[in-house]
Tab-separated table of C-alpha atoms in Angstrom:
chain	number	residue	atom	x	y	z
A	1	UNK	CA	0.000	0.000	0.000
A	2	UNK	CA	1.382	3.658	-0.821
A	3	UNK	CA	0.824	6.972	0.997
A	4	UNK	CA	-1.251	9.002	-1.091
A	5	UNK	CA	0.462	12.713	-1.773
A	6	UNK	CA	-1.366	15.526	0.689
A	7	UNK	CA	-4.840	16.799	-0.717
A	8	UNK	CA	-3.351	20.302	-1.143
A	9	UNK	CA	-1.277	18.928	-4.151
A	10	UNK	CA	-4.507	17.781	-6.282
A	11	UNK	CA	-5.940	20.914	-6.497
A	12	UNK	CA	-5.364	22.624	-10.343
A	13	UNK	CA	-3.084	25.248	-10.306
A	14	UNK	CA	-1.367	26.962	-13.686
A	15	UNK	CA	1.995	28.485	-13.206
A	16	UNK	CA	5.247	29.347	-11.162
A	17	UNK	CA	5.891	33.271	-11.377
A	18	UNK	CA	7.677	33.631	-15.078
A	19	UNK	CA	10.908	35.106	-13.331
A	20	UNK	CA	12.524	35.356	-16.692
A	21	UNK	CA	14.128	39.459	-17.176
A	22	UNK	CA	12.122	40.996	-20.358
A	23	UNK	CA	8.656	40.007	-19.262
A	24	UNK	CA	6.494	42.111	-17.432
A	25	UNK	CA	5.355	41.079	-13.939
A	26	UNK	CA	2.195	39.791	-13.386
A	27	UNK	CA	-0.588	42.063	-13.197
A	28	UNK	CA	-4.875	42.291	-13.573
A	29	UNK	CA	-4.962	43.545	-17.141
A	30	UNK	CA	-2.016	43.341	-19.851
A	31	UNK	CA	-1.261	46.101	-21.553
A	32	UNK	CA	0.789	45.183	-24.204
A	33	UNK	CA	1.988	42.196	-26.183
A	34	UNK	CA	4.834	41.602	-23.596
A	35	UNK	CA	2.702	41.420	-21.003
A	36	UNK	CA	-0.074	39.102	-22.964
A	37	UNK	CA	3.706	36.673	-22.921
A	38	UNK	CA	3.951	36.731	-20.126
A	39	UNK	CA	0.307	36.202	-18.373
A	40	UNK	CA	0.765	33.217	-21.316
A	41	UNK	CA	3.437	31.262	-20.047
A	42	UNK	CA	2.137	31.585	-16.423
A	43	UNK	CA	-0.563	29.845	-17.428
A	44	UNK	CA	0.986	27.411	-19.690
A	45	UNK	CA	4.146	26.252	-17.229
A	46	UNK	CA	2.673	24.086	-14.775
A	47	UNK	CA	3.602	25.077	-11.058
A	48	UNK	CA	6.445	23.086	-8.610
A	49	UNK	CA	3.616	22.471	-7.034
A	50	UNK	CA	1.939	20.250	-9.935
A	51	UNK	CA	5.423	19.127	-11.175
A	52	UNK	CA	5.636	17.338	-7.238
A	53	UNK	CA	2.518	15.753	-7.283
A	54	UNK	CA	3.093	14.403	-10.981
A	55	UNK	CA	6.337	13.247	-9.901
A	56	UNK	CA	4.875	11.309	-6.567
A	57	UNK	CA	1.804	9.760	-8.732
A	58	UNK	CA	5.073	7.943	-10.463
A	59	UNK	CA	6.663	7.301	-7.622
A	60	UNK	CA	3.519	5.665	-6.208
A	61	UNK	CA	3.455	3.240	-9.394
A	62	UNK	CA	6.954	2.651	-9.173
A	63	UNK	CA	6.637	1.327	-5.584
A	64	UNK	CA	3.707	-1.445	-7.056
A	65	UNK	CA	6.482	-2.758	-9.353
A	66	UNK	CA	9.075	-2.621	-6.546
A	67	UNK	CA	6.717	-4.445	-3.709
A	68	UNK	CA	7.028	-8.030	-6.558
A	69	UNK	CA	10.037	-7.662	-8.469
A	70	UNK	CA	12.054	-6.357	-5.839
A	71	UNK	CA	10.526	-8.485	-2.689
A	72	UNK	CA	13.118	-9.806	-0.193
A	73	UNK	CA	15.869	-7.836	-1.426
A	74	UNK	CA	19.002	-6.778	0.095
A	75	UNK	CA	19.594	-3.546	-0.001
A	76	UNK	CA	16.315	-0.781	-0.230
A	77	UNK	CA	15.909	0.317	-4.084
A	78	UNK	CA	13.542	2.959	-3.651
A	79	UNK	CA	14.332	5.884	-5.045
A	80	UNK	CA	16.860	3.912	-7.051
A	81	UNK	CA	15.024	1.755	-9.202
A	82	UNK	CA	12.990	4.494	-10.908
A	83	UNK	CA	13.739	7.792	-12.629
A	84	UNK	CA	10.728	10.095	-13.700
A	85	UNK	CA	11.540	11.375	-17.113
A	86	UNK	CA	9.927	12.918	-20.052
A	87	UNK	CA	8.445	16.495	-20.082
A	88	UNK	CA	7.593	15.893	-16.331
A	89	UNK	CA	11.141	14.606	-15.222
A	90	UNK	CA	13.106	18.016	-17.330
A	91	UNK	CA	10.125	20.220	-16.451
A	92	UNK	CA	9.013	20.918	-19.928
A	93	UNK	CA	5.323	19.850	-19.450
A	94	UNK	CA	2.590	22.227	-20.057
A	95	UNK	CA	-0.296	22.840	-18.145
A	96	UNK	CA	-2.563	20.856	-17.474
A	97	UNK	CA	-0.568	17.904	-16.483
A	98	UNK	CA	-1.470	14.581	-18.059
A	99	UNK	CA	0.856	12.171	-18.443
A	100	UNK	CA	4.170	11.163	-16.463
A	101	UNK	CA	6.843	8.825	-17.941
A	102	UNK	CA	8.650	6.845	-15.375
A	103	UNK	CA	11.685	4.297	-16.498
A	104	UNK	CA	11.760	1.573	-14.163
A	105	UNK	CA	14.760	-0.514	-13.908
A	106	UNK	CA	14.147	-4.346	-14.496
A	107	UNK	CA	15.656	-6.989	-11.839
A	108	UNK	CA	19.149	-8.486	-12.684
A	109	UNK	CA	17.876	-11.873	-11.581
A	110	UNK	CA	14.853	-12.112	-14.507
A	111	UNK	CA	17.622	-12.679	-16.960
A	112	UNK	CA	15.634	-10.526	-19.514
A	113	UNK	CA	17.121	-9.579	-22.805
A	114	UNK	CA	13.821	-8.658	-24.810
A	115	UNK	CA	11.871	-5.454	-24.870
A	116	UNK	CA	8.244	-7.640	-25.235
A	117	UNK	CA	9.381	-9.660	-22.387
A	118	UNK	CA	10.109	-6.698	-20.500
A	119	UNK	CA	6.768	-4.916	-21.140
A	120	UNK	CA	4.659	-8.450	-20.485
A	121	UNK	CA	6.392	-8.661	-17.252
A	122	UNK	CA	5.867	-4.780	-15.933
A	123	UNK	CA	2.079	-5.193	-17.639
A	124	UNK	CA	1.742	-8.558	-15.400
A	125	UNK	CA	2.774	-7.091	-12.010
A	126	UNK	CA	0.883	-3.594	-12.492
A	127	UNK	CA	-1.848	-5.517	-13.777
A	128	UNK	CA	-2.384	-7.421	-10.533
A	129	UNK	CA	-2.775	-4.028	-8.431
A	130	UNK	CA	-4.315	-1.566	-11.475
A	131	UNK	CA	-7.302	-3.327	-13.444
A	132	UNK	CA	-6.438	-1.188	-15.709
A	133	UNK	CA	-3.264	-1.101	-16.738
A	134	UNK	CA	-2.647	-1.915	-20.560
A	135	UNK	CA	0.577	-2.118	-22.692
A	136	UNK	CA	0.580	0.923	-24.463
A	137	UNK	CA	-0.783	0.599	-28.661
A	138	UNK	CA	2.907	1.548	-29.871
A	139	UNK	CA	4.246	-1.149	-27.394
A	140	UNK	CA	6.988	1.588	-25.535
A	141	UNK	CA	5.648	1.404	-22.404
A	142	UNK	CA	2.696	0.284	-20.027
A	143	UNK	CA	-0.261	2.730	-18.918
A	144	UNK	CA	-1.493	3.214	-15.679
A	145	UNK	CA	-4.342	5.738	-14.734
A	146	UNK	CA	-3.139	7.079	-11.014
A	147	UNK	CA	-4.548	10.142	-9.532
A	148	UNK	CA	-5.905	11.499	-12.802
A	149	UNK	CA	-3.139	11.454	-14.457
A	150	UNK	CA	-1.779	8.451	-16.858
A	151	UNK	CA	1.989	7.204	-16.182
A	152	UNK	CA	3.204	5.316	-18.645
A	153	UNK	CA	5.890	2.968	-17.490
A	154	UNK	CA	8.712	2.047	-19.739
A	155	UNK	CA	10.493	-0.962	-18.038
A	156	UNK	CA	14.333	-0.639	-18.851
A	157	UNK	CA	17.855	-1.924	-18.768
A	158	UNK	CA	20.965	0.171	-17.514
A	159	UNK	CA	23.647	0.141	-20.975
A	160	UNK	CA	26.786	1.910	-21.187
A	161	UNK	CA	25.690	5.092	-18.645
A	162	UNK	CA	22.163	5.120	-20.697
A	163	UNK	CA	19.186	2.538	-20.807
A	164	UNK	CA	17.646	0.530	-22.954
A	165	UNK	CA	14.282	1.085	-23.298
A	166	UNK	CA	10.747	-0.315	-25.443
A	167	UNK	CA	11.575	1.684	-29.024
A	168	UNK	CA	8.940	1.827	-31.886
A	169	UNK	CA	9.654	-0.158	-35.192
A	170	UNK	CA	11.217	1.374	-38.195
A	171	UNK	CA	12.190	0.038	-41.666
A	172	UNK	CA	15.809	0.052	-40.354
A	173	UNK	CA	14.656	-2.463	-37.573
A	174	UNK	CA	11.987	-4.264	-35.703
A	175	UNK	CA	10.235	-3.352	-32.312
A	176	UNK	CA	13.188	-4.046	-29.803
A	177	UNK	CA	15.698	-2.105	-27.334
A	178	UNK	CA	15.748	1.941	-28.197
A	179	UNK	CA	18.798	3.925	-26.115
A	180	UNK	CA	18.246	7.034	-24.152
A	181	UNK	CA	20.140	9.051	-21.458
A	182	UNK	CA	17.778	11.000	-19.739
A	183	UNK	CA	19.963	12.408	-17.578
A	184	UNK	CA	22.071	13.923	-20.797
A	185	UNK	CA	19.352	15.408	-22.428
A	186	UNK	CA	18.142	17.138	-18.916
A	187	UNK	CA	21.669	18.472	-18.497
A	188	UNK	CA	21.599	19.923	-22.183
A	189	UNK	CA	18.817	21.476	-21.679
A	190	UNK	CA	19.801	23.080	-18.391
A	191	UNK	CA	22.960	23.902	-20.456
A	192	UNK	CA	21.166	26.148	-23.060
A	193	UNK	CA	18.546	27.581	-20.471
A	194	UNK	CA	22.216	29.077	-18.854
A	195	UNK	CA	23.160	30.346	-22.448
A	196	UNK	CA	20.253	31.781	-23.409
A	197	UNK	CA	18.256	33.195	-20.161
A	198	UNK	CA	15.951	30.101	-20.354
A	199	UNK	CA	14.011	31.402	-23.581
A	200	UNK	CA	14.512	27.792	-24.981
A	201	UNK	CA	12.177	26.010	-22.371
A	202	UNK	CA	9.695	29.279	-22.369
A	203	UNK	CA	9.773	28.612	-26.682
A	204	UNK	CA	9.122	25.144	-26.029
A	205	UNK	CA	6.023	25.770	-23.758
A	206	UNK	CA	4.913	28.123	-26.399
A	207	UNK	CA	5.351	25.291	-29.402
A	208	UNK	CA	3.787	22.540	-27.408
A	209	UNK	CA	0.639	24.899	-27.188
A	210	UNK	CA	0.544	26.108	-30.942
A	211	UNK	CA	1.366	21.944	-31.343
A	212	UNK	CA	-1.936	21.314	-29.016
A	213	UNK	CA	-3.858	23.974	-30.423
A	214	UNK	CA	-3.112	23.347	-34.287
A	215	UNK	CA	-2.932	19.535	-33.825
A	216	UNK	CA	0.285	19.645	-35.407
A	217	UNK	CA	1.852	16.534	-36.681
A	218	UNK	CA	5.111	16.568	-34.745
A	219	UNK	CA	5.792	14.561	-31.493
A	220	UNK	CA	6.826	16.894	-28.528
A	221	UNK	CA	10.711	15.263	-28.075
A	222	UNK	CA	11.353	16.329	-31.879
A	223	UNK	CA	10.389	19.641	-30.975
A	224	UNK	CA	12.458	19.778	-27.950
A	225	UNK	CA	15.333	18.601	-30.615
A	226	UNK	CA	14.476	21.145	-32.808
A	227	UNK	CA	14.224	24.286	-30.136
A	228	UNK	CA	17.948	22.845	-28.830
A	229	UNK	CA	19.321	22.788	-32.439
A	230	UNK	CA	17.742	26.040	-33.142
A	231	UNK	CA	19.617	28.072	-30.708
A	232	UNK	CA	23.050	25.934	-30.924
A	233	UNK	CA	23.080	26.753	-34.541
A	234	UNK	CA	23.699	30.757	-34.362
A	235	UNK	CA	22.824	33.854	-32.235
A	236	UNK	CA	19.211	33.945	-31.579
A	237	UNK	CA	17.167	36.945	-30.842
A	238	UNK	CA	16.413	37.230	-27.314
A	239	UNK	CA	12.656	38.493	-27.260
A	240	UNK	CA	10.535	35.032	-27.577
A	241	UNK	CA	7.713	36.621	-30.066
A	242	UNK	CA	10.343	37.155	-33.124
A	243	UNK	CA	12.636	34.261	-31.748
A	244	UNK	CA	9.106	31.837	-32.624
A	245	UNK	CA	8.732	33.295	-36.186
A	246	UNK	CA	12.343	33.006	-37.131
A	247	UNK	CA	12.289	29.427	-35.433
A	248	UNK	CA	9.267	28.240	-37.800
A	249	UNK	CA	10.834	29.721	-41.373
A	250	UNK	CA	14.423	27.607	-40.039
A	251	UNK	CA	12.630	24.475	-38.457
A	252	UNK	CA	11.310	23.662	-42.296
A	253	UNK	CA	14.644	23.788	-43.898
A	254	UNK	CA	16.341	21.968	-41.107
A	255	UNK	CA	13.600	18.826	-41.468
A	256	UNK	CA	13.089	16.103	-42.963
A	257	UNK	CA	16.158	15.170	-40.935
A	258	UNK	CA	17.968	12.428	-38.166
A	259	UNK	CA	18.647	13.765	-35.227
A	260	UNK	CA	20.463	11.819	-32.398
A	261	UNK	CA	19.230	12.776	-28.891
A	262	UNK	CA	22.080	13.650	-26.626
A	263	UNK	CA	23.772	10.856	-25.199
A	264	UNK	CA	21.808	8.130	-27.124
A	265	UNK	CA	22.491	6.099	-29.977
A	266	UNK	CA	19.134	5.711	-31.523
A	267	UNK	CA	18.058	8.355	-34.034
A	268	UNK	CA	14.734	10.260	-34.009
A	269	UNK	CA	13.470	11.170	-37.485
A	270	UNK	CA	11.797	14.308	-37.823
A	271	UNK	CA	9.126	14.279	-41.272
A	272	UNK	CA	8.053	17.246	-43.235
A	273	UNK	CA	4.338	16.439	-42.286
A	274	UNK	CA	4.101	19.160	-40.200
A	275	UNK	CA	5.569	21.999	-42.224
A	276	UNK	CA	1.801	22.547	-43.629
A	277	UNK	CA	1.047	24.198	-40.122
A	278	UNK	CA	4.589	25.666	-39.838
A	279	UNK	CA	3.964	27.865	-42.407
A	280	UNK	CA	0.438	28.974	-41.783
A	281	UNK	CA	2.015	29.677	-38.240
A	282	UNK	CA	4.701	31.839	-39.717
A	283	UNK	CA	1.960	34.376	-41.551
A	284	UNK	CA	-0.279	34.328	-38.929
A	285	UNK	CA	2.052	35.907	-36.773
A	286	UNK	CA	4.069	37.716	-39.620
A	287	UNK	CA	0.191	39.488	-39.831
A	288	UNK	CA	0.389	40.180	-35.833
A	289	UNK	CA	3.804	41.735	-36.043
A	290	UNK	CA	2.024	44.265	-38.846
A	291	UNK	CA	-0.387	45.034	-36.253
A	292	UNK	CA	1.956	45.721	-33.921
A	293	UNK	CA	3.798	48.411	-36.058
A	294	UNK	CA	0.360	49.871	-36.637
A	295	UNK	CA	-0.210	49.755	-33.019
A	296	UNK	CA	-3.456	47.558	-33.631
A	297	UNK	CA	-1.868	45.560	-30.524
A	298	UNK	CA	-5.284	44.059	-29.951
A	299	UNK	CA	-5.712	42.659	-33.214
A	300	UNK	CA	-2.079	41.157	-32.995
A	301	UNK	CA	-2.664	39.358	-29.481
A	302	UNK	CA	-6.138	38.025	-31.304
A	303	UNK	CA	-3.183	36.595	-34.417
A	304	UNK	CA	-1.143	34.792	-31.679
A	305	UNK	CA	-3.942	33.726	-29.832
A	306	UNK	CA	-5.599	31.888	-33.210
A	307	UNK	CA	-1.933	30.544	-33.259
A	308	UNK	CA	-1.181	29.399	-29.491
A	309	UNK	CA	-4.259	28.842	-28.067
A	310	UNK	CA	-7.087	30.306	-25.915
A	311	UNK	CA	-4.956	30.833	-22.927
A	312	UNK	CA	-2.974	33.807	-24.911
A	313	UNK	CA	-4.859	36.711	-23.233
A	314	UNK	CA	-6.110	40.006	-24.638
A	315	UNK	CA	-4.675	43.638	-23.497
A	316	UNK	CA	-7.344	45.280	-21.687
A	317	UNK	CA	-8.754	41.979	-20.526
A	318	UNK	CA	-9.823	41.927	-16.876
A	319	UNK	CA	-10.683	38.461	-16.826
A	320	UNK	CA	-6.690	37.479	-15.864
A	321	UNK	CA	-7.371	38.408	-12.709
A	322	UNK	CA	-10.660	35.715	-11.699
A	323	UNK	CA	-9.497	31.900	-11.938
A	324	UNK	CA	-9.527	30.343	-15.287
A	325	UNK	CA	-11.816	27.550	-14.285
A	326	UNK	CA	-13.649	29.238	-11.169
A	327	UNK	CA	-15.418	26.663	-9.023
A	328	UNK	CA	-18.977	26.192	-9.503
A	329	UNK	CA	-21.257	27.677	-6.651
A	330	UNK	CA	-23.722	25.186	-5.193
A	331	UNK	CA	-27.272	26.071	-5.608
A	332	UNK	CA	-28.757	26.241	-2.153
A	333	UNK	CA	-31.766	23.068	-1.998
A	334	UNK	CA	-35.434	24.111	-1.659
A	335	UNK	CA	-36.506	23.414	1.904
A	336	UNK	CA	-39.736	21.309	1.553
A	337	UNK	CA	-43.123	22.728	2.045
């Protein structure tokens, strides 16, 4: 049996202060495109808050697969035989919180050496304590529905400072062992949030919304590849709003391309199926930067709201100060006659 995380962490909250210099502080009504930014990522980046309770709903499925395949160990694994990865574990995740990927490391003594051996086995034990735990349709992991959110578990092997993981097939190979190195592609990213005042996790909050919003064709890792590569490749410029047109003109001459994820050795491809909505992107907001030069700055937050979503606010909009999803008020019941 696990401890369930305090009540206080279940309740919906949006965003840590965006302490990031060029961005206004937060205030009732924005007043200009900055500030429209700005009220947008605070309600796009989840809060530590949400990030902790995300990362304990893994940690609570992580002890169900520790309680059978670790039973009468040793030495105590917890805390050792799990790592919480994905947007959740480098804190990319936008709000609200959904899913949490958690790589759980596979006992020595099972002897396994496939991936579908590895998955039927974490399935199996999950199974037995979550009726509803499936192997996921592209067979990289197994889903769990915890504390409405859905971790996927992706049982793995430790190999050569990475792990070997559940990887999709490809015409190059068959459904078997993918590598990744979490940990490298966590410290890269810290590396070029140092370089470049954190504008490339704010971009990537912003592109996982327009990739929401637009139902764009491109999985949320290739983007992260893409952001990384887009600021490695030459000086960048430093406000976000002209930093996301520039990226979608060079993101559809860098792809179709391979990339290789730091510290792995299996390649991600990156398609050109999503250039369609790259480009309609790129006027959209080519239209809102004409707005702003004709100081029509409410037309031009309406542009990148079509393009980002419905959380990009409006200047002059007083509704950023009430709650986004204000609680219902009950009715009071009719006494009887």
């Amino acid at each position: 049996m696990t401890v369930a995380l305090p009540a206080t962490l279940t309740h919906a909250t949006f965003a840590d202060p965006v302490k990031v210099s060029g961005f206004a502080g937060a205030a009732p009504v924005a007043a200009d495109l900055s500030a429209c930014f700005a009220e947008f990522l605070r309600r796009v980046i989840p809060t530590s808050r949400a990030y902790g309770f995300a990362r304990g709903t893994g940690a609570q499925v992580a002890a169900d697969l520790r309680a059978e395949l670790y039973r009468n160990a040793p030495i105590d694994v917890a805390e050792t035989d799990h790592i919480v990865v994905g947007s959740v574990g480098k804190r990319t995740a936008i709000s609200p919180l959904a899913t949490v990927d958690v790589l759980y490391a596979m006992p020595p003594k099972l002897g396994i050496t496939k991936a579908g051996d590895a998955l039927k086995t974490a399935w199996a034990v999950l199974k037995a304590r979550n009726e509803d735990a499936r192997i996921a349709d592209d067979h990289t992991g197994v889903l769990v529905a915890r504390n409405g959110l859905m971790v996927k578990v992706l049982p793995c092997l430790p190999h050569d400072g990475a792990f070997r993981v559940p990887g999709l097939a490809t015409l190059e190979r068959a459904a078997g062992w993918s590598v990744t190195n979490p940990i490298a592609e966590a410290a890269t990213l810290r590396l070029m949030d140092s370089l470049y005042g954190s504008r490339p996790r704010l971009m990537l909050a912003a592109l996982k919304s327009w990739r929401i919003h637009s139902e764009v064709p491109i999985g949320s890792f290739a983007l992260e590849l893409l952001v990384q590569d887009f600021y490695a490749s030459k000086p960048r410029p430093f406000p976000l709003a002209p930093a996301l047109v520039e990226f979608w003109t060079w993101a559809r001459t860098r792809t179709p391309a391979t990339i290789k994820p730091p510290g792995a050795s299996t390649l991600l491809e990156i398609g050109e199926a999503w250039h369609g909505k790259a480009k309609g992107a790129y006027w959209r907001v080519t239209l809102a930067d004409y707005h702003v030069q004709q100081n029509k700055i409410v037309d031009a937050a309406l542009e990148w709201r079509q393009t980002l979503g419905p959380l990009f606010p409006i200047p002059g909009d007083r509704s950023l100060a009430l709650p986004l999803f204000p609680e219902r008020r009950k009715r009071p019941r009719k006494r009887a006659s």
